[in-house]
Amino acid sequence: MAGRRDVAVVLSGGGINGVLMELGFLMRLRESALWPRIAVVFGTSSGALSGAMAVLDQLDELEAFMLDLQPDQTFRPHRLWRLPFLGLHEYALPATIEERFGSLDDVALRLAASPIELVVLATDLTDDHEHPESGYELLYSSRTAPPAILGRALVASAAVPALVLPLQVGDRVATDGSWVRNFPLGHAYDRADVELIVAFRYLPRYPRMGAAALLPLKRRLRRFGRLPPIRAFIAELEDAEARAERGEPAHLADMIVRLARVSILRNTELEERVADEKDESLRTLAALREDILALVAGDDGLAEAVERRFAAAAFPFRGDRILPRITVRGDIEGAGLDPGFRSSPRWSDEDKRRLIRRGYDLADRELRRSGSTS
């Protein structure tokens, strides 16, 4: 039917590498016949940011923004003495976005006016324990969330908790959605208007945050090594180096990054596994029903009893349906552009364009395989 919107786009988190590859993925999707059919975009973390630009049809503007973007415009290191109070970095990305695209409220207003819905996911860190049934997951739709809430949710979803503190979003305290659902595939299945899912999934390779970043500090402190407090502090730095050499977390930030890695990689894999197992269960149930009906063919009473029994079966997935799905699994060739512990080298245009092209090529391969090339 002409003009129908029945495609859901699902975008995972993935930091700077993820958003660049998602940009290439979305550029290729824009060239296909599926683009006018998109009804909703689900995005977590970097996927929320790239998804917002897709919903606004501003992929070219996003490309220019990303080519200009440098590490200190995303997460800017704090002075060491501030780390216990404010986290490793200042969250500079919201201000950087507003400088280029206008205020977050204005961006949210434009999102609300788009024919495509955006759903942003964040992790709920509010210390009230009032909604455990939500799985500590926050969903913000451009159809229902007030602009001031949606704008904050966009940047809260990308507030990497190993680097920056969470943000206030309305009456909730929110951080990176990747902790609870890095790949929001399940929400696309829940939409009755969706007939096809096109997804980009990236499993980030997290940088090691060992003791190397502390070495310059140790060298500077050695000149004051006669002072007992400084000598004790240097000893702690050396203990951190020893832990790193043994493969243990060198410090608290290193441990948080390792926990994030486990949580995000695991929930991403589980999201896709659950969807695959649900589809297989539905296929198996349908085949079982047909086989049993074939066995009782000719006995109308028994066939009716079988139909009633299958209709009454209360499987958890009984009301679900099998949805065709095109999944692009992002990966990078060579070094990535993830920010480091304290500082990062400049991101080159060449590396950025390589990642955009990687996302484009991966999407092209999957779209061709599915027959959705035009």
Coordinates of C-alpha atoms in Angstrom, one line a residue:
M1 CA 0.0 0.0 0.0
A2 CA 1.4 3.4 -1.0
G3 CA 2.5 5.7 1.8
R4 CA 2.6 3.0 4.4
R5 CA 5.0 3.2 7.3
D6 CA 5.7 -0.2 8.7
V7 CA 9.5 -0.4 9.2
A8 CA 11.3 -0.1 12.5
V9 CA 15.0 0.9 12.7
V10 CA 16.9 -0.3 15.7
L11 CA 20.3 1.4 16.5
S12 CA 22.6 0.1 19.3
G13 CA 25.1 2.1 21.3
G14 CA 28.8 2.1 20.4
G15 CA 30.5 5.4 21.2
I16 CA 32.3 7.3 18.4
N17 CA 32.9 4.2 16.4
G18 CA 29.3 3.2 16.6
V19 CA 27.8 6.6 15.6
L20 CA 30.1 6.9 12.6
M21 CA 29.2 3.4 11.3
E22 CA 25.5 4.1 12.0
L23 CA 25.8 7.2 9.9
G24 CA 27.1 5.1 7.0
F25 CA 24.4 2.5 7.7
L26 CA 21.7 5.2 7.6
M27 CA 23.0 6.8 4.5
R28 CA 22.8 3.5 2.7
L29 CA 19.3 2.9 4.1
R30 CA 18.2 6.3 2.8
E31 CA 19.1 5.2 -0.7
S32 CA 16.8 2.2 -0.4
A33 CA 13.0 1.8 -0.9
L34 CA 12.7 1.2 2.8
W35 CA 13.5 4.8 3.8
P36 CA 10.0 6.2 3.1
R37 CA 8.5 3.3 5.0
I38 CA 10.2 4.0 8.3
A39 CA 7.7 4.5 11.1
V40 CA 9.9 4.5 14.2
V41 CA 13.5 4.6 15.2
F42 CA 14.7 3.0 18.5
G43 CA 18.1 4.2 19.7
T44 CA 20.3 3.7 22.7
S45 CA 23.3 6.0 23.5
S46 CA 25.1 6.8 20.2
G47 CA 22.1 5.2 18.4
A48 CA 19.8 7.8 20.0
L49 CA 22.0 10.6 18.6
S50 CA 22.3 9.2 15.1
G51 CA 18.7 8.1 15.2
A52 CA 17.6 11.7 16.0
M53 CA 19.4 13.0 12.9
A54 CA 17.8 10.3 10.8
V55 CA 14.3 11.2 12.0
L56 CA 15.1 14.8 11.2
D57 CA 16.5 13.8 7.8
Q58 CA 19.7 15.6 8.6
L59 CA 22.3 12.9 7.9
D60 CA 24.4 15.2 5.8
E61 CA 24.5 17.7 8.6
L62 CA 25.4 14.9 11.0
E63 CA 28.3 13.9 8.7
A64 CA 29.6 17.5 8.7
F65 CA 29.2 17.6 12.5
M66 CA 31.1 14.3 13.0
L67 CA 33.9 15.3 10.7
D68 CA 34.5 18.4 12.8
L69 CA 34.1 16.6 16.2
Q70 CA 37.2 16.1 18.4
P71 CA 37.6 14.2 21.7
D72 CA 37.5 17.3 23.9
Q73 CA 34.2 18.3 22.5
T74 CA 32.6 15.1 23.8
F75 CA 34.2 14.1 27.1
R76 CA 36.7 16.6 28.6
P77 CA 39.1 15.3 31.3
H78 CA 38.7 16.8 34.8
R79 CA 41.7 17.7 36.9
L80 CA 42.7 14.7 39.0
W81 CA 41.7 16.2 42.3
R82 CA 38.1 16.6 41.0
L83 CA 37.7 12.9 40.0
P84 CA 36.1 11.6 43.3
F85 CA 33.4 14.3 43.0
L86 CA 32.7 14.8 39.3
G87 CA 33.9 11.6 37.6
L88 CA 36.7 11.3 35.1
H89 CA 35.4 13.8 32.5
E90 CA 33.2 16.8 32.0
Y91 CA 30.3 16.0 29.7
A92 CA 30.9 18.5 26.9
L93 CA 28.8 16.8 24.2
P94 CA 25.5 18.5 25.0
A95 CA 26.9 22.0 24.6
T96 CA 28.7 20.9 21.4
I97 CA 25.4 19.6 20.0
E98 CA 23.6 22.8 20.8
E99 CA 26.3 24.9 19.2
R100 CA 25.7 23.1 15.9
F101 CA 22.0 22.1 15.9
G102 CA 20.3 24.6 18.2
S103 CA 19.0 24.1 21.7
L104 CA 18.0 20.6 22.8
D105 CA 14.4 21.8 23.3
D106 CA 14.3 23.0 19.7
V107 CA 15.7 19.7 18.4
A108 CA 13.1 17.9 20.4
L109 CA 10.3 20.1 19.0
R110 CA 11.5 19.3 15.4
L111 CA 11.6 15.6 16.3
A112 CA 8.0 15.8 17.6
A113 CA 6.9 17.3 14.2
S114 CA 8.6 14.5 12.1
P115 CA 6.4 11.8 10.5
I116 CA 8.9 9.3 12.0
E117 CA 8.8 8.6 15.8
L118 CA 12.0 8.5 17.8
V119 CA 12.2 6.3 20.9
V120 CA 15.2 7.0 23.2
L121 CA 16.4 4.5 25.8
A122 CA 18.2 5.4 29.0
T123 CA 19.1 3.7 32.3
D124 CA 17.2 4.7 35.4
L125 CA 19.6 5.5 38.4
T126 CA 16.9 7.2 40.5
D127 CA 17.3 6.1 44.1
D128 CA 13.6 5.5 44.9
H129 CA 13.1 1.8 43.9
E130 CA 9.5 2.7 42.9
H131 CA 9.4 1.0 39.5
P132 CA 11.4 -2.3 39.5
E133 CA 9.0 -3.7 37.0
S134 CA 10.5 -1.4 34.4
G135 CA 13.8 -3.1 34.6
Y136 CA 15.3 0.3 35.4
E137 CA 14.8 1.2 31.8
L138 CA 13.5 4.6 30.7
L139 CA 11.8 5.1 27.3
Y140 CA 11.2 8.5 25.9
S141 CA 9.1 8.9 22.7
S142 CA 9.1 12.0 20.5
R143 CA 5.3 11.5 20.3
T144 CA 4.6 11.8 24.0
A145 CA 7.6 13.2 25.9
P146 CA 7.7 17.0 26.5
P147 CA 10.5 18.7 24.5
A148 CA 12.5 19.6 27.6
I149 CA 12.4 16.0 28.7
L150 CA 13.2 14.4 25.3
G151 CA 16.1 16.8 24.7
R152 CA 17.7 15.8 28.0
A153 CA 17.0 12.2 27.4
L154 CA 18.9 12.3 24.2
V155 CA 22.1 13.3 25.9
A156 CA 21.5 11.3 29.0
S157 CA 21.3 8.2 26.9
A158 CA 24.9 8.8 25.7
A159 CA 26.3 9.8 29.1
V160 CA 28.9 7.0 29.4
P161 CA 28.9 6.2 33.1
A162 CA 32.6 5.2 33.2
L163 CA 33.4 8.8 32.2
V164 CA 30.7 11.2 33.4
L165 CA 28.0 11.6 36.0
P166 CA 24.3 10.9 35.2
L167 CA 21.8 13.6 34.2
Q168 CA 18.5 14.8 35.6
V169 CA 15.7 14.0 33.2
G170 CA 12.4 15.3 34.6
D171 CA 12.0 13.5 37.9
R172 CA 14.4 10.7 37.0
V173 CA 18.2 10.4 37.2
A174 CA 19.3 8.9 33.9
T175 CA 22.5 7.6 32.3
D176 CA 23.7 5.6 29.3
G177 CA 21.0 3.3 28.1
S178 CA 23.5 0.6 27.1
W179 CA 23.7 -0.6 30.7
V180 CA 20.2 -2.1 30.5
R181 CA 19.5 -2.5 26.7
N182 CA 22.3 -1.6 24.3
F183 CA 20.4 -3.1 21.4
P184 CA 16.7 -2.2 21.7
L185 CA 15.4 -4.9 19.4
G186 CA 12.7 -6.2 21.7
H187 CA 10.8 -2.9 21.7
A188 CA 10.5 -3.1 17.9
Y189 CA 8.8 -6.5 18.2
D190 CA 6.2 -5.0 20.5
R191 CA 5.0 -2.5 17.9
A192 CA 1.8 -3.7 16.2
D193 CA 2.4 -1.4 13.2
V194 CA 5.8 -2.8 12.4
E195 CA 6.2 -5.4 9.6
L196 CA 10.0 -5.3 9.1
I197 CA 12.9 -4.5 11.4
V198 CA 16.2 -3.1 10.0
A199 CA 18.8 -3.0 12.7
F200 CA 22.4 -2.0 13.3
R201 CA 24.2 -3.8 16.1
Y202 CA 27.7 -2.9 17.3
L203 CA 29.7 -4.5 20.0
P204 CA 32.2 -1.9 21.2
R205 CA 35.8 -2.7 21.9
Y206 CA 36.4 -0.8 25.1
P207 CA 39.8 0.9 25.6
R208 CA 41.9 -0.4 28.5
M209 CA 42.1 2.0 31.4
G210 CA 45.2 0.7 33.2
A211 CA 47.9 2.5 35.0
A212 CA 49.6 4.1 31.9
A213 CA 47.7 7.4 32.3
L214 CA 49.0 7.7 35.9
L215 CA 52.7 7.5 34.9
P216 CA 53.1 11.2 34.1
L217 CA 51.7 12.1 37.6
K218 CA 54.1 9.7 39.3
R219 CA 57.0 11.3 37.4
R220 CA 56.0 14.8 38.5
L221 CA 55.5 13.7 42.1
R222 CA 58.9 12.1 42.4
R223 CA 60.6 15.4 43.0
F224 CA 58.6 15.7 46.2
G225 CA 59.2 12.1 47.2
R226 CA 60.8 13.0 50.5
L227 CA 57.4 14.2 51.9
P228 CA 55.7 11.2 53.6
P229 CA 52.2 11.8 52.1
I230 CA 53.7 12.1 48.6
R231 CA 55.8 9.0 49.2
A232 CA 52.7 7.1 50.3
F233 CA 50.8 8.3 47.2
I234 CA 53.6 7.2 44.9
A235 CA 53.5 3.8 46.6
E236 CA 49.8 3.5 45.8
L237 CA 50.5 4.4 42.1
E238 CA 53.1 1.6 42.0
D239 CA 50.6 -0.8 43.5
A240 CA 48.2 0.2 40.7
E241 CA 50.8 -0.5 38.1
A242 CA 51.5 -3.9 39.7
R243 CA 47.8 -4.8 39.6
A244 CA 47.6 -3.8 35.9
E245 CA 50.6 -6.1 35.1
R246 CA 48.7 -9.0 36.8
G247 CA 45.7 -8.3 34.6
E248 CA 43.6 -7.0 37.5
P249 CA 41.8 -3.6 37.5
A250 CA 44.4 -1.0 38.2
H251 CA 41.9 1.4 39.9
L252 CA 38.2 2.1 40.4
A253 CA 37.7 3.6 36.9
D254 CA 39.2 0.5 35.3
M255 CA 36.9 -1.7 37.3
I256 CA 33.8 0.3 36.2
V257 CA 34.9 0.1 32.6
R258 CA 35.3 -3.7 32.9
L259 CA 31.8 -4.0 34.5
A260 CA 30.3 -1.8 31.7
R261 CA 32.0 -4.0 29.1
V262 CA 30.5 -7.2 30.6
S263 CA 27.0 -5.7 31.1
I264 CA 26.8 -4.1 27.6
L265 CA 28.2 -7.0 25.6
R266 CA 26.0 -9.5 27.5
N267 CA 22.7 -7.6 27.2
T268 CA 23.4 -7.0 23.5
E269 CA 24.0 -10.7 22.8
L270 CA 20.9 -11.7 24.9
E271 CA 18.7 -9.2 23.1
E272 CA 19.3 -10.9 19.7
R273 CA 19.3 -14.4 21.2
V274 CA 15.9 -13.9 22.7
A275 CA 14.5 -12.6 19.4
D276 CA 16.0 -15.5 17.5
E277 CA 14.6 -18.1 20.1
K278 CA 11.2 -16.5 20.0
D279 CA 11.0 -16.6 16.2
E280 CA 12.2 -20.3 16.3
S281 CA 9.6 -21.1 19.0
L282 CA 6.8 -19.6 17.0
R283 CA 7.9 -21.5 13.9
T284 CA 8.1 -24.8 15.8
L285 CA 4.7 -24.2 17.4
A286 CA 3.1 -23.5 14.0
A287 CA 4.7 -26.7 12.5
L288 CA 3.6 -28.8 15.5
R289 CA 0.0 -27.6 15.1
E290 CA 0.0 -28.4 11.4
D291 CA 1.5 -31.9 12.0
I292 CA -1.1 -32.7 14.7
L293 CA -4.0 -31.5 12.5
A294 CA -2.7 -33.7 9.7
L295 CA -2.7 -36.7 12.0
V296 CA -6.3 -36.2 13.0
A297 CA -7.5 -35.3 9.6
G298 CA -10.9 -36.8 8.9
D299 CA -12.1 -36.6 12.5
D300 CA -13.8 -33.2 12.7
G301 CA -14.5 -33.4 16.4
L302 CA -10.9 -34.2 17.3
A303 CA -9.6 -31.6 14.9
E304 CA -11.8 -28.9 16.6
A305 CA -10.5 -30.1 20.0
V306 CA -6.9 -29.8 18.9
E307 CA -7.6 -26.3 17.5
R308 CA -9.2 -25.2 20.8
R309 CA -6.3 -26.6 22.8
F310 CA -3.7 -24.8 20.8
A311 CA -5.8 -21.6 21.0
A312 CA -5.9 -21.9 24.8
A313 CA -2.1 -22.6 25.2
A314 CA -0.7 -19.8 27.4
F315 CA 2.9 -19.7 26.1
P316 CA 4.7 -16.5 27.1
F317 CA 5.2 -15.7 23.4
R318 CA 1.7 -16.8 22.3
G319 CA 0.6 -13.3 21.2
D320 CA 3.8 -12.5 19.3
R321 CA 4.5 -12.8 15.7
I322 CA 7.5 -13.6 13.5
L323 CA 8.9 -10.4 12.0
P324 CA 11.4 -10.3 9.1
R325 CA 14.6 -8.7 10.3
I326 CA 17.7 -7.3 8.5
T327 CA 20.5 -7.0 11.0
V328 CA 23.8 -5.3 10.1
R329 CA 26.5 -6.3 12.6
G330 CA 29.0 -3.5 12.8
D331 CA 32.7 -4.2 13.3
I332 CA 35.8 -2.1 12.7
E333 CA 39.0 -2.9 10.8
G334 CA 42.1 -1.5 12.5
A335 CA 42.1 0.9 15.4
G336 CA 39.0 2.6 16.6
L337 CA 38.4 6.1 17.9
D338 CA 37.2 5.5 21.4
P339 CA 38.2 8.1 24.0
G340 CA 41.1 7.2 26.3
F341 CA 41.3 7.4 30.1
R342 CA 42.7 10.9 30.4
S343 CA 43.4 12.2 26.9
S344 CA 42.9 11.1 23.3
P345 CA 44.8 11.8 20.0
R346 CA 42.9 13.9 17.5
W347 CA 40.4 12.0 15.4
S348 CA 41.4 12.3 11.7
D349 CA 39.0 12.9 8.8
E350 CA 40.5 9.8 7.2
D351 CA 39.7 7.5 10.1
K352 CA 36.2 9.0 10.4
R353 CA 35.4 8.6 6.7
R354 CA 36.7 5.0 6.9
L355 CA 34.2 4.2 9.7
I356 CA 31.4 5.9 7.8
R357 CA 32.2 3.9 4.7
R358 CA 32.5 0.7 6.8
G359 CA 28.9 1.2 8.0
Y360 CA 27.7 2.0 4.5
D361 CA 29.3 -1.1 3.0
L362 CA 28.1 -3.5 5.7
A363 CA 24.5 -2.1 5.2
D364 CA 24.8 -2.5 1.5
R365 CA 25.8 -6.1 1.8
E366 CA 22.9 -7.0 4.1
L367 CA 20.4 -5.0 2.0
R368 CA 21.5 -6.8 -1.2
R369 CA 21.3 -10.1 0.6
S370 CA 17.7 -9.4 1.6
G371 CA 16.7 -8.1 -1.8
S372 CA 16.1 -4.5 -0.6
T373 CA 18.7 -2.8 -2.7
S374 CA 16.5 -0.3 -4.5

